Structure formats: C-alpha cells, structure tokens
N, C-alpha and C. Protein backbone atom coordinates (compact mmCIF):
# COMPACT_ATOMS: atom_id res chain seq x y z
N MET A 1 31.68 -21.53 76.01
CA MET A 1 32.46 -20.65 75.16
C MET A 1 31.50 -19.78 74.35
N SER A 2 31.71 -18.50 74.36
CA SER A 2 30.85 -17.56 73.66
C SER A 2 31.22 -17.50 72.18
N THR A 3 30.20 -17.38 71.35
CA THR A 3 30.45 -17.26 69.91
C THR A 3 30.27 -15.82 69.44
N THR A 4 30.01 -14.91 70.38
CA THR A 4 29.86 -13.51 69.98
C THR A 4 31.23 -12.89 69.76
N GLN A 5 31.28 -11.96 68.83
CA GLN A 5 32.53 -11.27 68.54
C GLN A 5 32.50 -9.89 69.18
N ALA A 6 33.64 -9.48 69.70
CA ALA A 6 33.75 -8.15 70.28
C ALA A 6 33.68 -7.11 69.16
N ARG A 7 32.94 -6.06 69.41
CA ARG A 7 32.86 -4.97 68.43
C ARG A 7 34.11 -4.12 68.58
N PRO A 8 34.80 -3.85 67.47
CA PRO A 8 35.98 -2.99 67.55
C PRO A 8 35.58 -1.59 68.04
N GLU A 9 36.51 -0.93 68.69
CA GLU A 9 36.25 0.43 69.13
C GLU A 9 36.00 1.31 67.92
N SER A 10 35.11 2.28 68.08
CA SER A 10 34.80 3.20 67.00
C SER A 10 35.99 4.13 66.74
N ASN A 11 36.23 4.38 65.48
CA ASN A 11 37.28 5.30 65.06
C ASN A 11 36.60 6.38 64.21
N PRO A 12 36.35 7.56 64.78
CA PRO A 12 35.63 8.59 64.03
C PRO A 12 36.23 8.90 62.66
N ALA A 13 37.54 8.97 62.56
CA ALA A 13 38.16 9.26 61.26
C ALA A 13 37.90 8.14 60.27
N GLY A 14 38.02 6.90 60.73
CA GLY A 14 37.74 5.75 59.87
C GLY A 14 36.28 5.67 59.49
N ASP A 15 35.41 5.97 60.46
CA ASP A 15 33.97 5.97 60.18
C ASP A 15 33.63 7.00 59.11
N GLU A 16 34.28 8.16 59.18
CA GLU A 16 34.04 9.22 58.21
C GLU A 16 34.52 8.80 56.81
N LEU A 17 35.67 8.15 56.75
CA LEU A 17 36.18 7.67 55.46
C LEU A 17 35.26 6.62 54.87
N LEU A 18 34.80 5.69 55.71
CA LEU A 18 33.90 4.65 55.23
C LEU A 18 32.58 5.25 54.75
N ALA A 19 32.08 6.24 55.47
CA ALA A 19 30.85 6.91 55.06
C ALA A 19 31.03 7.56 53.69
N GLY A 20 32.21 8.12 53.44
CA GLY A 20 32.48 8.72 52.14
C GLY A 20 32.48 7.69 51.01
N VAL A 21 33.06 6.53 51.29
CA VAL A 21 33.07 5.44 50.29
C VAL A 21 31.64 4.99 50.01
N ILE A 22 30.87 4.79 51.07
CA ILE A 22 29.48 4.35 50.91
C ILE A 22 28.66 5.40 50.16
N ALA A 23 28.91 6.67 50.45
CA ALA A 23 28.20 7.73 49.72
C ALA A 23 28.54 7.70 48.23
N ARG A 24 29.76 7.31 47.91
CA ARG A 24 30.21 7.31 46.51
C ARG A 24 29.71 6.07 45.76
N ILE A 25 29.84 4.88 46.37
CA ILE A 25 29.51 3.65 45.62
C ILE A 25 28.38 2.84 46.24
N GLY A 26 27.84 3.29 47.37
CA GLY A 26 26.73 2.60 48.01
C GLY A 26 27.20 1.43 48.87
N SER A 27 26.29 0.97 49.71
CA SER A 27 26.62 -0.14 50.62
C SER A 27 26.95 -1.42 49.86
N TRP A 28 26.14 -1.73 48.84
CA TRP A 28 26.38 -2.95 48.08
C TRP A 28 27.71 -2.88 47.33
N GLY A 29 28.04 -1.70 46.83
CA GLY A 29 29.32 -1.52 46.16
C GLY A 29 30.48 -1.73 47.11
N ALA A 30 30.37 -1.17 48.32
CA ALA A 30 31.44 -1.34 49.31
C ALA A 30 31.59 -2.80 49.70
N LEU A 31 30.46 -3.48 49.91
CA LEU A 31 30.54 -4.91 50.22
C LEU A 31 31.13 -5.70 49.07
N GLY A 32 30.78 -5.33 47.84
CA GLY A 32 31.32 -6.02 46.68
C GLY A 32 32.82 -5.87 46.56
N VAL A 33 33.32 -4.67 46.82
CA VAL A 33 34.77 -4.44 46.78
C VAL A 33 35.46 -5.27 47.86
N MET A 34 34.88 -5.29 49.06
CA MET A 34 35.48 -6.08 50.15
C MET A 34 35.49 -7.56 49.79
N ARG A 35 34.38 -8.04 49.26
CA ARG A 35 34.31 -9.46 48.89
C ARG A 35 35.31 -9.77 47.78
N SER A 36 35.45 -8.88 46.82
CA SER A 36 36.42 -9.08 45.73
C SER A 36 37.83 -9.17 46.28
N ALA A 37 38.17 -8.29 47.23
CA ALA A 37 39.50 -8.32 47.83
C ALA A 37 39.75 -9.65 48.53
N VAL A 38 38.75 -10.13 49.26
CA VAL A 38 38.88 -11.41 49.97
C VAL A 38 39.08 -12.54 48.96
N GLU A 39 38.28 -12.54 47.90
CA GLU A 39 38.39 -13.61 46.89
C GLU A 39 39.73 -13.56 46.17
N LEU A 40 40.19 -12.36 45.81
CA LEU A 40 41.50 -12.24 45.15
C LEU A 40 42.62 -12.74 46.06
N TYR A 41 42.57 -12.35 47.33
CA TYR A 41 43.59 -12.81 48.27
C TYR A 41 43.50 -14.32 48.46
N GLY A 42 42.28 -14.84 48.55
CA GLY A 42 42.10 -16.28 48.71
C GLY A 42 42.64 -17.07 47.52
N GLU A 43 42.47 -16.54 46.33
CA GLU A 43 42.94 -17.21 45.11
C GLU A 43 44.43 -17.04 44.87
N ASN A 44 44.96 -15.86 45.18
CA ASN A 44 46.33 -15.54 44.79
C ASN A 44 47.29 -15.32 45.95
N GLY A 45 46.77 -15.13 47.15
CA GLY A 45 47.65 -14.84 48.28
C GLY A 45 48.32 -13.49 48.09
N ASP A 46 49.51 -13.38 48.60
CA ASP A 46 50.30 -12.14 48.51
C ASP A 46 51.68 -12.50 47.98
N PRO A 47 51.78 -12.87 46.68
CA PRO A 47 53.03 -13.40 46.14
C PRO A 47 54.21 -12.45 46.23
N ASN A 48 53.97 -11.15 46.22
CA ASN A 48 55.07 -10.19 46.30
C ASN A 48 55.26 -9.64 47.70
N ASP A 49 54.52 -10.18 48.65
CA ASP A 49 54.63 -9.80 50.07
C ASP A 49 54.51 -8.29 50.26
N VAL A 50 53.45 -7.72 49.69
CA VAL A 50 53.24 -6.28 49.81
C VAL A 50 52.21 -5.90 50.87
N LEU A 51 51.42 -6.88 51.31
CA LEU A 51 50.41 -6.59 52.33
C LEU A 51 51.02 -6.64 53.72
N SER A 52 50.56 -5.74 54.57
CA SER A 52 51.03 -5.75 55.96
C SER A 52 50.33 -6.88 56.72
N ASP A 53 50.86 -7.22 57.88
CA ASP A 53 50.23 -8.23 58.72
C ASP A 53 48.80 -7.81 59.07
N THR A 54 48.60 -6.53 59.33
CA THR A 54 47.26 -6.03 59.66
C THR A 54 46.30 -6.23 58.50
N GLN A 55 46.75 -5.95 57.28
CA GLN A 55 45.90 -6.12 56.11
C GLN A 55 45.53 -7.59 55.92
N VAL A 56 46.48 -8.48 56.12
CA VAL A 56 46.21 -9.92 56.00
C VAL A 56 45.21 -10.35 57.07
N GLU A 57 45.38 -9.86 58.30
CA GLU A 57 44.45 -10.19 59.38
C GLU A 57 43.05 -9.68 59.06
N GLN A 58 42.96 -8.48 58.49
CA GLN A 58 41.66 -7.93 58.14
C GLN A 58 40.99 -8.73 57.03
N LEU A 59 41.77 -9.16 56.05
CA LEU A 59 41.22 -10.00 54.98
C LEU A 59 40.73 -11.34 55.54
N ALA A 60 41.49 -11.91 56.47
CA ALA A 60 41.08 -13.17 57.09
C ALA A 60 39.79 -12.99 57.89
N ALA A 61 39.67 -11.88 58.60
CA ALA A 61 38.45 -11.61 59.37
C ALA A 61 37.26 -11.43 58.43
N LEU A 62 37.46 -10.72 57.32
CA LEU A 62 36.37 -10.56 56.36
C LEU A 62 36.01 -11.89 55.71
N ALA A 63 36.99 -12.73 55.44
CA ALA A 63 36.71 -14.05 54.85
C ALA A 63 35.82 -14.86 55.78
N LYS A 64 36.11 -14.83 57.07
CA LYS A 64 35.27 -15.54 58.05
C LYS A 64 33.86 -14.96 58.05
N TYR A 65 33.76 -13.64 57.98
CA TYR A 65 32.45 -12.99 57.96
C TYR A 65 31.66 -13.43 56.73
N PHE A 66 32.27 -13.39 55.56
CA PHE A 66 31.56 -13.76 54.34
C PHE A 66 31.21 -15.24 54.33
N ASP A 67 32.03 -16.08 54.95
CA ASP A 67 31.71 -17.51 55.04
C ASP A 67 30.48 -17.74 55.90
N GLN A 68 30.25 -16.88 56.90
CA GLN A 68 29.12 -17.01 57.81
C GLN A 68 27.85 -16.37 57.24
N ALA A 69 28.02 -15.45 56.32
CA ALA A 69 26.86 -14.70 55.79
C ALA A 69 26.00 -15.56 54.88
C-alpha cells in the first residue's frame, strides 16, 4: 500500500488567489491562518452547520497534514 498522496490538479485561478494571500501576509502567515482554522474547527466543530462538506473535508485534510508535520 502506497503512502504517497496524489497531488491535486493545478487550478490557475486558485493558484493566483493563493499567491495574492501569500504576497499580503507571507507564507508563515498563510500557514498560521490555516492552522488556526484547523484548531478552531477541532475545538468547536461546526455548531451552526455553516461549513460545506467540501470545507469540512479540506479542514480534515489540513489537520492530517499538520499532524504529520
């Protein structure tokens, strides 16, 4: 069984948006915001059910990433 993860397909529009965020707050700032979101979701969940399934899946994927880092 392989432990490598498939790289998501590149999305030029998304890449451009992310580059803008990184230009504004830097790489460490972007990572900090992502980690904060994961920690807030981990502590509080989604009590008002406002997050989409995709957002929850993305938070779960980031949580796994940060656990491995």
